[in-house]
Coordinates of C-alpha atoms in Angstrom, one line a residue:
M1 CA 3.1 -20.5 5.7
K2 CA 7.0 -20.1 5.6
D3 CA 8.9 -18.2 7.8
E4 CA 10.0 -15.2 5.5
Q5 CA 6.6 -15.0 4.1
F6 CA 5.1 -15.1 7.5
R7 CA 7.5 -11.9 8.5
I8 CA 6.5 -9.9 5.2
N9 CA 2.3 -10.5 5.9
T10 CA 3.4 -9.5 9.6
L11 CA 4.4 -6.2 8.4
R12 CA 2.0 -5.9 5.4
G13 CA -0.7 -6.0 8.3
L14 CA 0.7 -3.8 10.0
A15 CA 0.9 -1.3 7.0
C16 CA -2.8 -1.9 7.1
M17 CA -3.5 -0.8 10.6
L18 CA -1.6 2.5 9.9
L19 CA -3.2 3.1 6.4
V20 CA -6.5 2.5 8.0
A21 CA -6.1 4.5 11.2
Y22 CA -5.0 7.2 9.2
H23 CA -8.5 7.3 7.1
V24 CA -10.4 6.9 10.2
I25 CA -8.7 10.0 12.0
G26 CA -8.6 12.2 8.7
S27 CA -5.8 13.7 6.7
D28 CA -6.9 16.7 8.1
Q29 CA -9.4 18.5 10.3
T30 CA -12.0 18.5 7.3
N31 CA -12.2 14.7 7.1
G32 CA -12.5 11.3 8.8
L33 CA -13.0 12.3 12.8
K34 CA -12.2 15.8 11.9
I35 CA -9.5 15.9 14.6
A36 CA -7.6 19.7 14.2
D37 CA -4.9 18.5 16.9
G38 CA -3.9 16.1 20.0
F39 CA -2.5 12.8 20.2
Y40 CA -4.7 11.4 17.4
R41 CA -3.7 14.2 15.1
T42 CA 0.1 14.0 15.4
I43 CA 0.6 10.3 15.8
S44 CA -1.1 10.2 12.5
D45 CA 0.9 13.2 11.0
L46 CA 4.0 11.5 12.4
L47 CA 3.5 7.7 10.8
S48 CA 3.2 9.5 7.3
Y49 CA 7.2 8.7 7.7
L50 CA 5.8 5.1 7.4
R51 CA 2.8 4.2 6.0
M52 CA 3.4 4.1 2.0
P53 CA 7.1 3.8 2.4
L54 CA 6.2 0.7 4.3
F55 CA 3.7 -0.3 1.9
T56 CA 5.6 0.2 -1.3
F57 CA 9.2 -1.1 0.5
L58 CA 7.6 -4.3 0.8
S59 CA 6.1 -4.3 -2.8
G60 CA 10.0 -4.0 -3.5
I61 CA 10.8 -7.0 -1.8
V62 CA 7.7 -9.4 -3.0
Y63 CA 8.8 -8.2 -6.6
A64 CA 12.4 -9.5 -5.6
Y65 CA 11.3 -13.0 -5.2
K66 CA 9.7 -13.2 -9.0
P67 CA 11.1 -10.6 -10.9
C68 CA 10.9 -9.6 -14.6
Q69 CA 13.1 -11.7 -16.6
T70 CA 11.9 -12.3 -19.9
N71 CA 8.5 -11.7 -21.1
A72 CA 8.1 -8.1 -20.2
V73 CA 4.8 -7.4 -22.1
N74 CA 3.0 -10.4 -20.5
F75 CA 4.4 -9.1 -16.9
L76 CA 3.1 -5.7 -17.5
Q77 CA -0.1 -7.2 -18.5
K78 CA -0.6 -8.9 -15.3
K79 CA 0.2 -5.8 -13.6
A80 CA -2.1 -4.2 -15.3
R81 CA -5.0 -6.4 -14.6
R82 CA -3.9 -6.8 -11.2
L83 CA -3.7 -3.1 -10.3
L84 CA -5.3 -0.7 -13.2
L85 CA -8.6 -2.9 -13.2
P86 CA -9.6 -2.7 -9.4
M87 CA -8.6 1.2 -9.8
L88 CA -11.0 1.8 -12.4
T89 CA -13.6 -0.3 -11.1
V90 CA -13.2 0.3 -7.1
G91 CA -12.1 3.8 -7.7
T92 CA -15.2 4.7 -10.0
V93 CA -17.8 3.3 -7.5
F94 CA -15.9 5.5 -4.8
E95 CA -16.3 8.8 -6.8
L96 CA -20.0 8.1 -7.6
L97 CA -21.0 7.3 -3.8
Q98 CA -19.0 10.3 -2.8
Q99 CA -21.2 12.2 -5.4
F100 CA -24.2 10.3 -4.1
I101 CA -23.6 11.3 -0.2
S102 CA -22.7 14.8 -1.2
G103 CA -25.9 15.6 -3.0
D104 CA -26.0 18.8 -5.3
K105 CA -21.8 19.7 -4.7
P106 CA -19.4 18.1 -7.2
V107 CA -16.7 16.1 -6.2
V108 CA -15.0 15.6 -9.1
D109 CA -13.8 18.8 -11.4
S110 CA -14.2 17.0 -14.7
W111 CA -15.4 13.1 -15.1
F112 CA -13.8 13.1 -18.3
L113 CA -10.5 13.0 -16.4
L114 CA -11.6 10.7 -13.8
H115 CA -8.4 8.4 -13.0
I116 CA -6.3 10.7 -15.3
I117 CA -6.1 12.7 -12.2
P118 CA -6.2 10.2 -9.6
V119 CA -8.7 9.4 -7.2
A120 CA -8.6 9.6 -3.5
H121 CA -6.3 7.4 -2.3
Y122 CA -6.1 5.0 -5.7
W123 CA -3.3 7.0 -6.5
F124 CA -0.8 4.6 -5.2
V125 CA -1.7 1.9 -7.5
E126 CA -1.6 4.0 -10.4
S127 CA 1.6 5.3 -9.2
L128 CA 3.1 1.6 -8.4
F129 CA 1.9 0.0 -12.2
M130 CA 4.4 3.3 -13.0
V131 CA 7.3 1.9 -10.8
F132 CA 6.8 -1.5 -12.3
I133 CA 7.3 0.3 -16.1
L134 CA 10.2 1.8 -15.0
V135 CA 11.7 -1.2 -13.2
T136 CA 10.5 -3.5 -16.2
I137 CA 12.6 -1.0 -18.6
L138 CA 15.8 -1.1 -16.1
E139 CA 15.8 -5.1 -16.0
K140 CA 15.9 -5.0 -19.4
V141 CA 18.9 -2.7 -19.9
K142 CA 20.3 -4.7 -17.2
F143 CA 21.1 -1.5 -14.7
L144 CA 19.4 -4.0 -11.6
N145 CA 21.7 -7.2 -12.5
N146 CA 24.3 -6.0 -9.7
Y147 CA 24.8 -4.2 -6.6
K148 CA 26.9 -1.1 -7.8
T149 CA 24.1 -0.1 -10.7
W150 CA 21.4 -0.8 -8.6
A151 CA 22.9 1.8 -6.2
I152 CA 23.3 4.4 -9.2
V153 CA 19.5 3.8 -9.9
L154 CA 18.6 4.1 -6.4
F155 CA 20.6 7.7 -5.9
V156 CA 19.3 9.1 -9.1
S157 CA 15.2 8.4 -7.6
A158 CA 16.6 9.6 -4.3
M159 CA 17.3 13.0 -6.1
L160 CA 14.2 13.0 -8.1
Y161 CA 12.5 12.1 -5.1
C162 CA 13.8 15.4 -3.7
M163 CA 12.9 17.8 -6.5
P164 CA 9.9 20.1 -6.6
I165 CA 8.9 17.6 -10.0
T166 CA 4.9 17.6 -10.0
W167 CA 2.5 17.0 -12.4
P168 CA -1.4 15.9 -11.7
Y169 CA -1.9 12.9 -13.9
F170 CA -1.8 9.7 -13.8
S171 CA -0.1 10.2 -10.7
F172 CA 3.2 10.9 -12.0
S173 CA 4.1 12.7 -8.5
G174 CA 3.3 9.6 -6.5
F175 CA 5.3 7.6 -8.8
I176 CA 8.2 9.9 -7.9
Y177 CA 7.6 9.3 -4.6
L178 CA 7.5 5.7 -4.4
T179 CA 10.0 4.7 -6.6
P180 CA 13.0 5.0 -3.9
F181 CA 11.5 2.7 -1.0
F182 CA 10.7 0.3 -4.0
L183 CA 13.9 0.2 -5.3
A184 CA 15.5 0.1 -1.6
G185 CA 13.1 -2.7 -1.1
M186 CA 14.0 -4.7 -4.2
G187 CA 17.8 -4.5 -3.4
V188 CA 17.6 -5.5 0.3
Q189 CA 16.0 -8.7 -0.9
R190 CA 18.0 -9.5 -4.1
Y191 CA 21.5 -8.6 -2.8
N192 CA 20.9 -10.0 0.7
L193 CA 21.9 -6.5 2.7
I194 CA 20.7 -7.7 5.7
T195 CA 19.7 -10.7 7.5
I196 CA 16.4 -11.3 9.0
P197 CA 15.9 -11.0 11.9
N198 CA 18.8 -8.9 12.9
R199 CA 18.3 -8.1 16.1
P200 CA 21.5 -5.9 16.7
L201 CA 20.9 -3.7 13.8
A202 CA 17.1 -3.5 14.8
L203 CA 17.8 -2.4 18.2
V204 CA 20.9 0.1 17.3
A205 CA 18.1 1.9 14.6
L206 CA 15.4 1.6 16.6
L207 CA 16.7 3.8 19.6
P208 CA 17.6 6.8 17.5
M209 CA 14.0 6.1 15.7
V210 CA 12.4 6.0 19.2
A211 CA 14.1 9.1 19.9
L212 CA 13.5 11.3 16.6
F213 CA 9.6 10.3 16.9
A214 CA 9.3 11.5 20.8
L215 CA 11.3 14.6 20.1
T216 CA 9.1 15.5 17.1
Y217 CA 5.7 14.8 19.1
I218 CA 7.0 17.3 21.6
N219 CA 7.4 19.7 19.0
I220 CA 11.6 19.8 19.5
L221 CA 12.2 18.6 16.0
P222 CA 10.3 19.6 12.9
M223 CA 7.6 17.6 10.9
W224 CA 9.5 17.5 7.5
E225 CA 7.1 17.3 4.7
P226 CA 6.9 14.5 2.1
R227 CA 9.4 14.4 -0.5
T228 CA 12.0 16.2 1.4
L229 CA 15.7 14.3 2.3
P230 CA 14.8 14.0 6.1
A231 CA 11.6 12.1 5.6
L232 CA 13.0 9.9 2.8
L233 CA 16.1 9.4 5.1
I234 CA 13.5 8.7 8.1
G235 CA 11.5 6.4 5.8
F236 CA 14.3 4.5 4.6
A237 CA 15.5 3.5 8.5
A238 CA 11.9 3.1 9.6
C239 CA 11.6 0.4 7.0
I240 CA 14.5 -1.5 7.4
T241 CA 14.3 -1.4 11.2
L242 CA 11.2 -2.8 11.2
L243 CA 12.3 -5.7 8.4
A244 CA 15.4 -6.6 10.5
L245 CA 13.5 -6.9 13.8
G246 CA 12.0 -9.9 12.2
L247 CA 8.4 -9.3 13.7
K248 CA 5.7 -12.2 13.6
S249 CA 2.2 -11.9 14.4
K250 CA -0.4 -14.3 13.4
L251 CA -3.0 -11.8 13.6
L252 CA -1.1 -9.0 11.8
A253 CA -0.2 -11.4 9.0
R254 CA -3.7 -12.9 8.7
I255 CA -4.5 -9.4 8.3
G256 CA -1.5 -8.7 5.7
A257 CA -2.8 -11.7 3.5
F258 CA -5.7 -9.6 2.4
S259 CA -3.8 -6.4 2.1
Y260 CA -4.5 -5.5 -1.4
S261 CA -8.4 -5.8 -0.9
I262 CA -8.3 -3.6 2.4
Y263 CA -6.6 -0.7 0.5
L264 CA -9.2 -0.8 -2.2
F265 CA -12.2 -1.2 0.0
H266 CA -11.5 0.1 3.8
V267 CA -12.5 3.6 3.2
F268 CA -16.2 2.2 2.4
F269 CA -16.5 0.5 5.7
T270 CA -14.7 3.5 8.0
A271 CA -16.8 5.9 6.5
F272 CA -20.0 3.7 7.0
A273 CA -19.0 2.7 10.5
R274 CA -18.2 6.9 11.5
I275 CA -21.4 7.9 10.1
L276 CA -23.6 5.2 11.6
F277 CA -22.1 5.2 15.0
G278 CA -22.2 9.3 14.8
K279 CA -26.4 9.1 13.9
L280 CA -26.6 6.6 16.8
G281 CA -25.0 8.8 19.5
M282 CA -21.6 7.5 19.8
V283 CA -19.4 10.9 20.5
H284 CA -16.7 9.3 22.2
V285 CA -13.6 9.5 19.7
E286 CA -11.7 6.2 21.0
Q287 CA -15.2 4.1 20.5
I288 CA -15.4 5.6 17.1
F289 CA -11.8 5.1 16.2
I290 CA -11.9 1.2 17.4
V291 CA -14.9 0.5 15.7
S292 CA -14.0 2.0 12.4
L293 CA -10.8 0.6 12.4
T294 CA -12.1 -2.8 13.3
A295 CA -14.8 -2.0 10.2
G296 CA -12.1 -1.2 8.0
I297 CA -9.9 -3.9 8.6
V298 CA -12.9 -7.0 8.7
G299 CA -15.0 -5.2 6.1
P300 CA -12.7 -5.8 3.0
I301 CA -11.8 -9.2 4.1
I302 CA -15.4 -10.5 3.8
I303 CA -15.6 -8.6 0.6
E304 CA -12.9 -10.6 -0.8
K305 CA -14.2 -13.7 0.4
I306 CA -17.6 -12.8 -1.4
L307 CA -16.2 -11.5 -4.5
A308 CA -13.6 -14.2 -5.1
R309 CA -16.6 -16.9 -5.5
F310 CA -17.2 -15.0 -8.6
S311 CA -14.5 -15.4 -11.6
L312 CA -15.8 -11.9 -13.7
L313 CA -16.0 -9.8 -10.3
G314 CA -12.7 -11.5 -8.9
V315 CA -11.1 -9.8 -12.0
L316 CA -13.0 -6.5 -12.1
F317 CA -12.8 -5.4 -8.5
L318 CA -9.5 -7.6 -7.3
G319 CA -7.7 -7.9 -10.5
K320 CA -7.0 -11.8 -10.0
A321 CA -6.5 -14.1 -12.9
P322 CA -9.8 -15.8 -14.5
K323 CA -10.4 -18.6 -13.1
K324 CA -9.9 -21.6 -16.0
P325 CA -13.0 -23.8 -16.3
H326 CA -12.6 -27.5 -15.1
A327 CA -11.4 -29.9 -17.9
L328 CA -13.2 -33.1 -18.6
Q329 CA -12.7 -35.7 -16.4
A330 CA -12.9 -39.5 -17.8
P331 CA -15.3 -41.6 -15.3
T332 CA -13.8 -42.5 -12.6
P333 CA -13.5 -46.3 -12.6
V334 CA -15.7 -47.9 -10.2
H335 CA -13.2 -50.1 -8.4
S336 CA -10.5 -47.2 -8.0
N337 CA -10.2 -45.8 -4.7
M338 CA -12.0 -42.3 -4.0
A339 CA -9.4 -39.5 -2.7

């Protein structure tokens, strides 16, 4: 694994851990471990500054490696297969299971609007596809070809981020939320804005970041809502700080290599582990948290390895390119060496 890819996968692995932990704990006291307050709740809320911004920031960096330069239609077709197809299949399975588990209680207001109104956390892939559409257009009109026009586009996206623009369909609000972080990651990579690792920069940024999180934890500073300027700036600073640190971890990098599958499937395993061990009488929050977190990481990796063996399932549930049939080869001469 190349050194740069190693670092990116390490951060992807970290983002996966944060995301799975968030869904184990629950977004509020009505789901997950149903924790209303205390250490887990406060830490989970604090990390909202980082979770999805980091995923999106890294997506921007990876895009900068292979940007859309010529065939925009082909580029978007591949992104649709990779993002929208698993969103439709896995997201629909998720909603059907929700309906089955909840019994008579409806979990979807209108099945005709399924995915038009985003399904659970799958809003992210829908929003990310919209970001790719925008970036493809910006590439075509050459607004991302130099540092100055990129900075203007980033500034405009940041202004829109802070405006009360909401629309429930096609995860448009999520698109507004993600765009500045994607553009920031793309720009950092494309224009070589920082060297990696850059420990002096990371340390200068890390100390105030730790202080800010600590002051928020003890309620001296408020918890800013998403789509506010402080949340945007904290998200930028946290992503750049982590990138500048140049973190490398074999374990996190191995997890990060399966980041998309973990994003798609982790909720099935965290919920199953939480329900199962709850029925078995495991009541300690720490035990359930560790078991569910582990299940949410390991389970999707196993699922990807299984699905990837079958071309059609790999396409439908992972968005992978269909496997090409092996071309017929001429018989190997008797006296040739066998590889």
